[in-house]
Amino acid sequence: MEEQTPLDAAQQPTATGDMDPEAFRRYGHKAVDWIADYLSNAAQYPVLSQLAPGDIRHVLPAKPPEEPESMQQILADFDKQLMPGITHWNAPGFMAYFSNTGSGPGILGEMLTAALNTNAMLWRTSPAATELEQITLDWLRQLLGLPHPMFGVINDTASTGILYALAAAREAIPKLYIRQKGIGGRSDVPRLRLYCSQEAHSAADKAAIVLGVGQEGLRKIGTDNQFRMDVTELERTIEEDLAAGWLPFAVVATVGTTSTTSIDPVPQIADICERHHLWLHVDAAYGGMAAIAPEMRGIMEGCERADSLIVNPHKWLFTPMDCSVLYTRKPEVMKAAFSLIPEFLRTNESLGDETPNLMDYGNALGRRFRSLKLWMILRYFGHEGLAARIREHCRLAQLLSGWLDASPNFERMTPTQFSLVCLRAHPQGMDDEEQLNALNERLMNRINATGRFLLSHTKLHRRFTIRVAIGNLRTSEKDIRDLWTELQEDLVKEI
Amino acid sequence: MEEQTPLDAAQQPTATGDMDPEAFRRYGHKAVDWIADYLSNAAQYPVLSQLAPGDIRHVLPAKPPEEPESMQQILADFDKQLMPGITHWNAPGFMAYFSNTGSGPGILGEMLTAALNTNAMLWRTSPAATELEQITLDWLRQLLGLPHPMFGVINDTASTGILYALAAAREAIPKLYIRQKGIGGRSDVPRLRLYCSQEAHSAADKAAIVLGVGQEGLRKIGTDNQFRMDVTELERTIEEDLAAGWLPFAVVATVGTTSTTSIDPVPQIADICERHHLWLHVDAAYGGMAAIAPEMRGIMEGCERADSLIVNPHKWLFTPMDCSVLYTRKPEVMKAAFSLIPEFLRTNESLGDETPNLMDYGNALGRRFRSLKLWMILRYFGHEGLAARIREHCRLAQLLSGWLDASPNFERMTPTQFSLVCLRAHPQGMDDEEQLNALNERLMNRINATGRFLLSHTKLHRRFTIRVAIGNLRTSEKDIRDLWTELQEDLVKEI
């Protein structure tokens, strides 16, 4: 960032304090300027890092520094040595996976969170962190049109949240005392089963593994032609399992699957869960956020009946990683599954139900003050501003969908319900599926190699499908037009 | 922070972009100045928030904002409404739990991490994030004197890390295929058992619950008069369990327990684990960092034989929450327990073992770029600077220990091996344990109420014990002298 400067006083090898606050001020201003410039120029970087495996490793020293180094030098090395190894999730052309934005107010929130460095494990270890988490999550609940009361808690990721939710579901099975006795080696515990669709996120599989239910304890239900869970098959499968001595305990429904953003029929799934006394978990990590636009509330139909539900502000609510919200109508079950208070964490506040110790609702003890950034984002954009952004992303997805539908050489692979478009090139006359798969993989790789865009893929009925995930605040209509041009031009080169 | 300013252009209700980078620059500079001032004044705040439960909740609006609000107003409300609800982990008088510091270079690292907002799930989603994680964790391994190779991965907390480690331990049991088949309802899976001491962290209990082993699947082994695991009892218990049909699979040893920083006899525990083919996990979340001072390396004796080991840079290595490092000598087992690659995450890079996709080594898919702050801290302070700070904290703990030992009215409850001092008031002639417990609880509460210090407690053989945890970079010898004066003066008031 500029020439070498001397070490500050706190860097003497025998010093014992923190960086001097005035040095922090100086480098903090430099870092802010760097960030503002970076965000202004996000379109100038190749989206996908152009480095090969090992390139960073071979540049950096293999041994740690003995002596202190100047922050000037560290920031210069960050820029020179690490930046080429960054894949730019901030670039307007980033449309892979689910694209997102850690928006300005969110970055400011993370700065303050890092500075305060509180731990929101207990109410007393920062009352503001615990109470703000409850307030912002209740605001978000209202924005999503979910009923009151829903207890919310922030976790790092949806993978963590679904693990906690299904641990609660397991604990909710009557009379088994699984928390205390476990599930292994017991003649009174049948094999447990949970259900999700074939399109559900792999987080469900991982949760099944961790919980000791095993991959065989997760049955994947087939989907209809729009990749929605087949509820007839779900109910039939549950009945088969019951007849075969399995113990069904939970269903994971998805609102906005990762591959195609399909929406499982939550109301019918909720009916089945009620009939069979199963815990209903809804994974709305990406899709749920669409309900912030009032005209899209319908996507959450039935979710008011979920026992637990996840939405990820770090996916489509402009919040920096990490911030995943787990709502539950049964906080007492979450607590029964997890609360465990060793002497060194006992406190003498008499806390009512409205003032929880948030460590009691999951496995992790340490908890960052993540609600601060979310609070700043909700206030800075406001409900209307958030809805306008969600709406714009959906509009861009519809625009691209329209062009695809009108093209003789491309086809849309799924309905466009949110801001994801699933497509493939399908030139007239080319109908061999293997040939089409190879063509589309080459096409995607060619586009990604330009550095202007980053797309990712899935397979739908064995068909290689390109995903265009629109969710970045810097992506404009021009970017989508440019992408459409690129897709058409690159297809010509690949045929 | 000052008067109201108009909204920026990006805040029109129908706007679709991020905060304008120039607005970010302006508020970023304000936030940096606020942070620098806050860190300068950390001693001026009451350490423990003086608010009552609900105070924050009652001040903030119950409904989310419809319209955008100015960042000026949001920052002003942060200062006015939320700051009174912060417990100041940055205050030099914070000596509760394990005190820590999110040091200046760490805060700068978090700023850049939030701005880049990459996801280190796959190598390609930011090569620098994956490779820097490998490099910094190898640097840290060298600083701790641990053998090569040790595979490292950063998780949010040690609670998460121990869960992953024990999931790997469970998967390592031969021929049971637990990942696939689970552990419930199988006639070929006996009840599983793992072991830790009575002083181990409650994270072990939570992991046992989540894994389906259950609290009964965790046996707590007694300790000696210095709160170290009784290895004779451990071996006898394992043999009893084997005879009774249990299947022992793992032992958790602790280097630096939470209550007293006692050190379990890891070499002997490793012998037992070898004899019985058990996975050895070492929880060195706090204590392990002491090995950065070369003269203290002895505390890690035997840890080179651990299958997995956790150290927390966010505890005693001046790193902002969250950053917990899980090392393992058996990354292939971690991967066998967790790796699961859905189509939408498949990539075509041919990655060798040295360039992992870090999502494969745990449950969480999304992963922040946490290694950046750690890299900046290791370089800014250097090995010598880090060792000097660890050493100083230990010196302050010895100083207080010496005063306690010379006092007729206080007693030290455990050896002072790191930077934690366990003490209680024990006035001459007062020997009723209930009376002493009540006295010490009142004494601690009186000190905490001053706002100058925050201490926490534990119970040792049912004796209420005050913990003085020194680990904050702003804590000086004067603070420890002041605390000692306060302890003595407050005792007089409480007798």
mmCIF file of N, CA and C in Angstrom, chain A residues 371-464:
data_model
loop_
_atom_site.group_PDB
_atom_site.id
_atom_site.type_symbol
_atom_site.label_atom_id
_atom_site.label_comp_id
_atom_site.label_asym_id
_atom_site.label_seq_id
_atom_site.Cartn_x
_atom_site.Cartn_y
_atom_site.Cartn_z
ATOM 1 N N SER A 371 -25.689 -10.237 15.593
ATOM 2 C CA SER A 371 -26.926 -9.503 15.323
ATOM 3 C C SER A 371 -26.657 -8.040 15.005
ATOM 4 N N LEU A 372 -25.490 -7.528 15.387
ATOM 5 C CA LEU A 372 -25.212 -6.102 15.176
ATOM 6 C C LEU A 372 -25.247 -5.745 13.692
ATOM 7 N N LYS A 373 -24.553 -6.559 12.884
ATOM 8 C CA LYS A 373 -24.532 -6.253 11.448
ATOM 9 C C LYS A 373 -25.935 -6.385 10.853
ATOM 10 N N LEU A 374 -26.690 -7.368 11.315
ATOM 11 C CA LEU A 374 -28.032 -7.567 10.771
ATOM 12 C C LEU A 374 -28.935 -6.387 11.129
ATOM 13 N N TRP A 375 -28.826 -5.912 12.360
ATOM 14 C CA TRP A 375 -29.585 -4.740 12.812
ATOM 15 C C TRP A 375 -29.240 -3.519 11.950
ATOM 16 N N MET A 376 -27.964 -3.346 11.669
ATOM 17 C CA MET A 376 -27.544 -2.191 10.869
ATOM 18 C C MET A 376 -28.079 -2.297 9.436
ATOM 19 N N ILE A 377 -28.095 -3.509 8.903
ATOM 20 C CA ILE A 377 -28.599 -3.711 7.538
ATOM 21 C C ILE A 377 -30.107 -3.476 7.465
ATOM 22 N N LEU A 378 -30.834 -4.022 8.424
ATOM 23 C CA LEU A 378 -32.298 -3.857 8.408
ATOM 24 C C LEU A 378 -32.668 -2.381 8.504
ATOM 25 N N ARG A 379 -31.924 -1.632 9.315
ATOM 26 C CA ARG A 379 -32.237 -0.209 9.469
ATOM 27 C C ARG A 379 -31.768 0.599 8.262
ATOM 28 N N TYR A 380 -30.578 0.295 7.761
ATOM 29 C CA TYR A 380 -30.011 1.114 6.681
ATOM 30 C C TYR A 380 -30.836 1.002 5.401
ATOM 31 N N PHE A 381 -31.241 -0.218 5.056
ATOM 32 C CA PHE A 381 -32.034 -0.393 3.839
ATOM 33 C C PHE A 381 -33.534 -0.240 4.108
ATOM 34 N N GLY A 382 -33.974 -0.595 5.300
ATOM 35 C CA GLY A 382 -35.403 -0.564 5.597
ATOM 36 C C GLY A 382 -36.131 -1.673 4.836
ATOM 37 N N HIS A 383 -37.330 -1.950 5.280
ATOM 38 C CA HIS A 383 -38.119 -3.007 4.638
ATOM 39 C C HIS A 383 -38.266 -2.722 3.145
ATOM 40 N N GLU A 384 -38.567 -1.483 2.806
ATOM 41 C CA GLU A 384 -38.801 -1.163 1.393
ATOM 42 C C GLU A 384 -37.544 -1.344 0.560
ATOM 43 N N GLY A 385 -36.425 -0.924 1.114
ATOM 44 C CA GLY A 385 -35.163 -1.058 0.380
ATOM 45 C C GLY A 385 -34.765 -2.516 0.195
ATOM 46 N N LEU A 386 -34.991 -3.305 1.216
ATOM 47 C CA LEU A 386 -34.670 -4.739 1.103
ATOM 48 C C LEU A 386 -35.575 -5.398 0.069
ATOM 49 N N ALA A 387 -36.861 -5.083 0.133
ATOM 50 C CA ALA A 387 -37.817 -5.674 -0.811
ATOM 51 C C ALA A 387 -37.473 -5.262 -2.242
ATOM 52 N N ALA A 388 -37.069 -3.999 -2.422
ATOM 53 C CA ALA A 388 -36.740 -3.527 -3.776
ATOM 54 C C ALA A 388 -35.566 -4.317 -4.354
ATOM 55 N N ARG A 389 -34.615 -4.646 -3.506
ATOM 56 C CA ARG A 389 -33.430 -5.378 -3.985
ATOM 57 C C ARG A 389 -33.776 -6.827 -4.339
ATOM 58 N N ILE A 390 -34.539 -7.472 -3.469
ATOM 59 C CA ILE A 390 -34.989 -8.845 -3.740
ATOM 60 C C ILE A 390 -35.779 -8.881 -5.053
ATOM 61 N N ARG A 391 -36.659 -7.904 -5.180
ATOM 62 C CA ARG A 391 -37.526 -7.798 -6.355
ATOM 63 C C ARG A 391 -36.703 -7.595 -7.631
ATOM 64 N N GLU A 392 -35.685 -6.758 -7.547
ATOM 65 C CA GLU A 392 -34.841 -6.486 -8.709
ATOM 66 C C GLU A 392 -34.110 -7.757 -9.142
ATOM 67 N N HIS A 393 -33.607 -8.521 -8.179
ATOM 68 C CA HIS A 393 -32.911 -9.763 -8.542
ATOM 69 C C HIS A 393 -33.871 -10.726 -9.239
ATOM 70 N N CYS A 394 -35.095 -10.771 -8.749
ATOM 71 C CA CYS A 394 -36.089 -11.646 -9.387
ATOM 72 C C CYS A 394 -36.440 -11.130 -10.786
ATOM 73 N N ARG A 395 -36.496 -9.813 -10.929
ATOM 74 C CA ARG A 395 -36.778 -9.225 -12.245
ATOM 75 C C ARG A 395 -35.666 -9.587 -13.232
ATOM 76 N N LEU A 396 -34.423 -9.480 -12.814
ATOM 77 C CA LEU A 396 -33.312 -9.815 -13.712
ATOM 78 C C LEU A 396 -33.378 -11.289 -14.118
ATOM 79 N N ALA A 397 -33.755 -12.128 -13.158
ATOM 80 C CA ALA A 397 -33.871 -13.563 -13.470
ATOM 81 C C ALA A 397 -34.981 -13.805 -14.488
ATOM 82 N N GLN A 398 -36.073 -13.067 -14.366
ATOM 83 C CA GLN A 398 -37.171 -13.201 -15.336
ATOM 84 C C GLN A 398 -36.757 -12.716 -16.720
ATOM 85 N N LEU A 399 -35.980 -11.638 -16.730
ATOM 86 C CA LEU A 399 -35.496 -11.084 -17.994
ATOM 87 C C LEU A 399 -34.687 -12.132 -18.747
ATOM 88 N N LEU A 400 -33.714 -12.702 -18.053
ATOM 89 C CA LEU A 400 -32.877 -13.737 -18.675
ATOM 90 C C LEU A 400 -33.739 -14.933 -19.089
ATOM 91 N N SER A 401 -34.693 -15.278 -18.251
ATOM 92 C CA SER A 401 -35.563 -16.416 -18.564
ATOM 93 C C SER A 401 -36.327 -16.179 -19.860
ATOM 94 N N GLY A 402 -36.795 -14.945 -20.018
ATOM 95 C CA GLY A 402 -37.532 -14.603 -21.236
ATOM 96 C C GLY A 402 -36.666 -14.760 -22.480
ATOM 97 N N TRP A 403 -35.432 -14.281 -22.410
ATOM 98 C CA TRP A 403 -34.525 -14.420 -23.558
ATOM 99 C C TRP A 403 -34.261 -15.887 -23.879
ATOM 100 N N LEU A 404 -34.071 -16.658 -22.827
ATOM 101 C CA LEU A 404 -33.818 -18.092 -23.032
ATOM 102 C C LEU A 404 -35.000 -18.765 -23.721
ATOM 103 N N ASP A 405 -36.186 -18.419 -23.238
ATOM 104 C CA ASP A 405 -37.384 -19.075 -23.775
ATOM 105 C C ASP A 405 -37.599 -18.721 -25.244
ATOM 106 N N ALA A 406 -37.107 -17.550 -25.631
ATOM 107 C CA ALA A 406 -37.293 -17.112 -27.018
ATOM 108 C C ALA A 406 -36.170 -17.606 -27.932
ATOM 109 N N SER A 407 -35.160 -18.215 -27.347
ATOM 110 C CA SER A 407 -34.000 -18.606 -28.154
ATOM 111 C C SER A 407 -34.146 -20.029 -28.697
ATOM 112 N N PRO A 408 -33.767 -20.250 -29.943
ATOM 113 C CA PRO A 408 -33.825 -21.612 -30.495
ATOM 114 C C PRO A 408 -32.678 -22.492 -29.997
ATOM 115 N N ASN A 409 -31.643 -21.874 -29.413
ATOM 116 C CA ASN A 409 -30.434 -22.633 -29.070
ATOM 117 C C ASN A 409 -30.226 -22.875 -27.580
ATOM 118 N N PHE A 410 -31.098 -22.325 -26.777
ATOM 119 C CA PHE A 410 -30.980 -22.516 -25.332
ATOM 120 C C PHE A 410 -32.309 -23.006 -24.795
ATOM 121 N N GLU A 411 -32.243 -23.651 -23.638
ATOM 122 C CA GLU A 411 -33.514 -23.963 -22.984
ATOM 123 C C GLU A 411 -33.397 -23.736 -21.488
ATOM 124 N N ARG A 412 -34.513 -23.372 -20.927
ATOM 125 C CA ARG A 412 -34.588 -23.185 -19.493
ATOM 126 C C ARG A 412 -34.967 -24.527 -18.897
ATOM 127 N N MET A 413 -34.300 -24.901 -17.819
ATOM 128 C CA MET A 413 -34.446 -26.256 -17.297
ATOM 129 C C MET A 413 -35.471 -26.352 -16.177
ATOM 130 N N THR A 414 -35.803 -25.231 -15.581
ATOM 131 C CA THR A 414 -36.749 -25.242 -14.451
ATOM 132 C C THR A 414 -37.521 -23.928 -14.468
ATOM 133 N N PRO A 415 -38.648 -23.890 -13.764
ATOM 134 C CA PRO A 415 -39.339 -22.603 -13.589
ATOM 135 C C PRO A 415 -38.426 -21.629 -12.830
ATOM 136 N N THR A 416 -38.497 -20.373 -13.172
ATOM 137 C CA THR A 416 -37.697 -19.359 -12.462
ATOM 138 C C THR A 416 -38.589 -18.728 -11.402
ATOM 139 N N GLN A 417 -38.396 -19.151 -10.164
ATOM 140 C CA GLN A 417 -39.295 -18.698 -9.099
ATOM 141 C C GLN A 417 -38.669 -17.629 -8.218
ATOM 142 N N PHE A 418 -37.341 -17.627 -8.188
ATOM 143 C CA PHE A 418 -36.638 -16.653 -7.360
ATOM 144 C C PHE A 418 -35.649 -15.915 -8.271
ATOM 145 N N SER A 419 -34.385 -15.906 -7.893
ATOM 146 C CA SER A 419 -33.404 -15.168 -8.693
ATOM 147 C C SER A 419 -32.375 -16.113 -9.312
ATOM 148 N N LEU A 420 -32.679 -17.387 -9.350
ATOM 149 C CA LEU A 420 -31.796 -18.365 -9.991
ATOM 150 C C LEU A 420 -32.412 -18.807 -11.314
ATOM 151 N N VAL A 421 -31.560 -18.848 -12.348
ATOM 152 C CA VAL A 421 -32.007 -19.356 -13.641
ATOM 153 C C VAL A 421 -31.187 -20.605 -13.980
ATOM 154 N N CYS A 422 -31.893 -21.680 -14.268
ATOM 155 C CA CYS A 422 -31.234 -22.933 -14.651
ATOM 156 C C CYS A 422 -31.402 -23.115 -16.157
ATOM 157 N N LEU A 423 -30.314 -23.277 -16.860
ATOM 158 C CA LEU A 423 -30.400 -23.291 -18.324
ATOM 159 C C LEU A 423 -29.407 -24.284 -18.895
ATOM 160 N N ARG A 424 -29.592 -24.577 -20.147
ATOM 161 C CA ARG A 424 -28.522 -25.219 -20.884
ATOM 162 C C ARG A 424 -28.620 -24.804 -22.359
ATOM 163 N N ALA A 425 -27.493 -24.872 -23.021
ATOM 164 C CA ALA A 425 -27.495 -24.716 -24.470
ATOM 165 C C ALA A 425 -28.091 -25.992 -25.050
ATOM 166 N N HIS A 426 -28.933 -25.823 -26.034
ATOM 167 C CA HIS A 426 -29.539 -26.976 -26.698
ATOM 168 C C HIS A 426 -29.746 -26.588 -28.162
ATOM 169 N N PRO A 427 -28.632 -26.611 -28.883
ATOM 170 C CA PRO A 427 -28.717 -26.169 -30.276
ATOM 171 C C PRO A 427 -29.695 -27.035 -31.046
ATOM 172 N N GLN A 428 -30.348 -26.391 -31.982
ATOM 173 C CA GLN A 428 -31.336 -27.108 -32.785
ATOM 174 C C GLN A 428 -30.694 -28.312 -33.459
ATOM 175 N N GLY A 429 -31.315 -29.428 -33.326
ATOM 176 C CA GLY A 429 -30.824 -30.633 -33.995
ATOM 177 C C GLY A 429 -29.868 -31.464 -33.159
ATOM 178 N N MET A 430 -29.357 -30.915 -32.060
ATOM 179 C CA MET A 430 -28.445 -31.712 -31.223
ATOM 180 C C MET A 430 -29.256 -32.316 -30.075
ATOM 181 N N ASP A 431 -29.489 -33.614 -30.152
ATOM 182 C CA ASP A 431 -30.353 -34.199 -29.133
ATOM 183 C C ASP A 431 -29.701 -35.322 -28.343
ATOM 184 N N ASP A 432 -28.438 -35.568 -28.602
ATOM 185 C CA ASP A 432 -27.740 -36.582 -27.821
ATOM 186 C C ASP A 432 -27.376 -35.997 -26.453
ATOM 187 N N GLU A 433 -27.872 -36.652 -25.419
ATOM 188 C CA GLU A 433 -27.696 -36.067 -24.080
ATOM 189 C C GLU A 433 -26.226 -35.991 -23.667
ATOM 190 N N GLU A 434 -25.456 -36.999 -24.027
ATOM 191 C CA GLU A 434 -24.034 -36.944 -23.648
ATOM 192 C C GLU A 434 -23.316 -35.801 -24.345
ATOM 193 N N GLN A 435 -23.674 -35.625 -25.604
ATOM 194 C CA GLN A 435 -23.084 -34.539 -26.376
ATOM 195 C C GLN A 435 -23.493 -33.179 -25.779
ATOM 196 N N LEU A 436 -24.760 -33.088 -25.382
ATOM 197 C CA LEU A 436 -25.238 -31.844 -24.770
ATOM 198 C C LEU A 436 -24.538 -31.577 -23.436
ATOM 199 N N ASN A 437 -24.359 -32.632 -22.654
ATOM 200 C CA ASN A 437 -23.670 -32.453 -21.372
ATOM 201 C C ASN A 437 -22.249 -31.932 -21.583
ATOM 202 N N ALA A 438 -21.560 -32.560 -22.510
ATOM 203 C CA ALA A 438 -20.171 -32.147 -22.767
ATOM 204 C C ALA A 438 -20.140 -30.714 -23.282
ATOM 205 N N LEU A 439 -21.052 -30.393 -24.162
ATOM 206 C CA LEU A 439 -21.110 -29.033 -24.712
ATOM 207 C C LEU A 439 -21.334 -28.009 -23.605
ATOM 208 N N ASN A 440 -22.285 -28.293 -22.725
ATOM 209 C CA ASN A 440 -22.615 -27.306 -21.686
ATOM 210 C C ASN A 440 -21.498 -27.169 -20.648
ATOM 211 N N GLU A 441 -20.817 -28.247 -20.379
ATOM 212 C CA GLU A 441 -19.689 -28.142 -19.454
ATOM 213 C C GLU A 441 -18.586 -27.283 -20.079
ATOM 214 N N ARG A 442 -18.317 -27.524 -21.362
ATOM 215 C CA ARG A 442 -17.309 -26.699 -22.050
ATOM 216 C C ARG A 442 -17.733 -25.234 -22.092
ATOM 217 N N LEU A 443 -19.008 -25.028 -22.366
ATOM 218 C CA LEU A 443 -19.529 -23.659 -22.440
ATOM 219 C C LEU A 443 -19.338 -22.938 -21.105
ATOM 220 N N MET A 444 -19.700 -23.608 -20.009
ATOM 221 C CA MET A 444 -19.546 -22.981 -18.694
ATOM 222 C C MET A 444 -18.075 -22.684 -18.403
ATOM 223 N N ASN A 445 -17.226 -23.649 -18.703
ATOM 224 C CA ASN A 445 -15.805 -23.445 -18.424
ATOM 225 C C ASN A 445 -15.231 -22.299 -19.262
ATOM 226 N N ARG A 446 -15.695 -22.184 -20.489
ATOM 227 C CA ARG A 446 -15.221 -21.100 -21.348
ATOM 228 C C ARG A 446 -15.640 -19.741 -20.771
ATOM 229 N N ILE A 447 -16.875 -19.663 -20.347
ATOM 230 C CA ILE A 447 -17.359 -18.394 -19.767
ATOM 231 C C ILE A 447 -16.599 -18.070 -18.484
ATOM 232 N N ASN A 448 -16.413 -19.075 -17.637
ATOM 233 C CA ASN A 448 -15.702 -18.829 -16.376
ATOM 234 C C ASN A 448 -14.258 -18.407 -16.626
ATOM 235 N N ALA A 449 -13.666 -18.912 -17.708
ATOM 236 C CA ALA A 449 -12.263 -18.593 -17.999
ATOM 237 C C ALA A 449 -12.086 -17.142 -18.445
ATOM 238 N N THR A 450 -13.172 -16.503 -18.887
ATOM 239 C CA THR A 450 -13.038 -15.103 -19.317
ATOM 240 C C THR A 450 -12.711 -14.196 -18.137
ATOM 241 N N GLY A 451 -13.089 -14.611 -16.939
ATOM 242 C CA GLY A 451 -12.869 -13.766 -15.772
ATOM 243 C C GLY A 451 -13.981 -12.753 -15.559
ATOM 244 N N ARG A 452 -14.858 -12.605 -16.524
ATOM 245 C CA ARG A 452 -15.932 -11.615 -16.403
ATOM 246 C C ARG A 452 -17.102 -12.175 -15.585
ATOM 247 N N PHE A 453 -17.316 -13.480 -15.691
ATOM 248 C CA PHE A 453 -18.437 -14.124 -15.002
ATOM 249 C C PHE A 453 -17.960 -15.393 -14.295
ATOM 250 N N LEU A 454 -18.698 -15.755 -13.253
ATOM 251 C CA LEU A 454 -18.496 -17.075 -12.665
ATOM 252 C C LEU A 454 -19.858 -17.732 -12.488
ATOM 253 N N LEU A 455 -20.021 -18.840 -13.182
ATOM 254 C CA LEU A 455 -21.266 -19.620 -13.098
ATOM 255 C C LEU A 455 -20.944 -20.977 -12.484
ATOM 256 N N SER A 456 -21.941 -21.629 -11.948
ATOM 257 C CA SER A 456 -21.722 -22.999 -11.478
ATOM 258 C C SER A 456 -22.801 -23.890 -12.089
ATOM 259 N N HIS A 457 -22.784 -25.155 -11.731
ATOM 260 C CA HIS A 457 -23.669 -26.080 -12.442
ATOM 261 C C HIS A 457 -24.364 -27.025 -11.470
ATOM 262 N N THR A 458 -25.304 -27.753 -12.008
ATOM 263 C CA THR A 458 -25.865 -28.892 -11.300
ATOM 264 C C THR A 458 -26.208 -29.938 -12.360
ATOM 265 N N LYS A 459 -26.727 -31.068 -11.925
ATOM 266 C CA LYS A 459 -27.245 -32.022 -12.896
ATOM 267 C C LYS A 459 -28.702 -32.272 -12.579
ATOM 268 N N LEU A 460 -29.552 -32.179 -13.604
ATOM 269 C CA LEU A 460 -30.986 -32.397 -13.432
ATOM 270 C C LEU A 460 -31.381 -33.541 -14.347
ATOM 271 N N HIS A 461 -31.864 -34.624 -13.750
ATOM 272 C CA HIS A 461 -32.137 -35.835 -14.536
ATOM 273 C C HIS A 461 -30.936 -36.155 -15.425
ATOM 274 N N ARG A 462 -29.758 -36.078 -14.833
ATOM 275 C CA ARG A 462 -28.479 -36.376 -15.507
ATOM 276 C C ARG A 462 -28.094 -35.355 -16.579
ATOM 277 N N ARG A 463 -28.836 -34.280 -16.664
ATOM 278 C CA ARG A 463 -28.488 -33.270 -17.664
ATOM 279 C C ARG A 463 -27.649 -32.168 -17.022
ATOM 280 N N PHE A 464 -26.497 -31.916 -17.608
ATOM 281 C CA PHE A 464 -25.620 -30.855 -17.112
ATOM 282 C C PHE A 464 -26.345 -29.523 -17.290
#
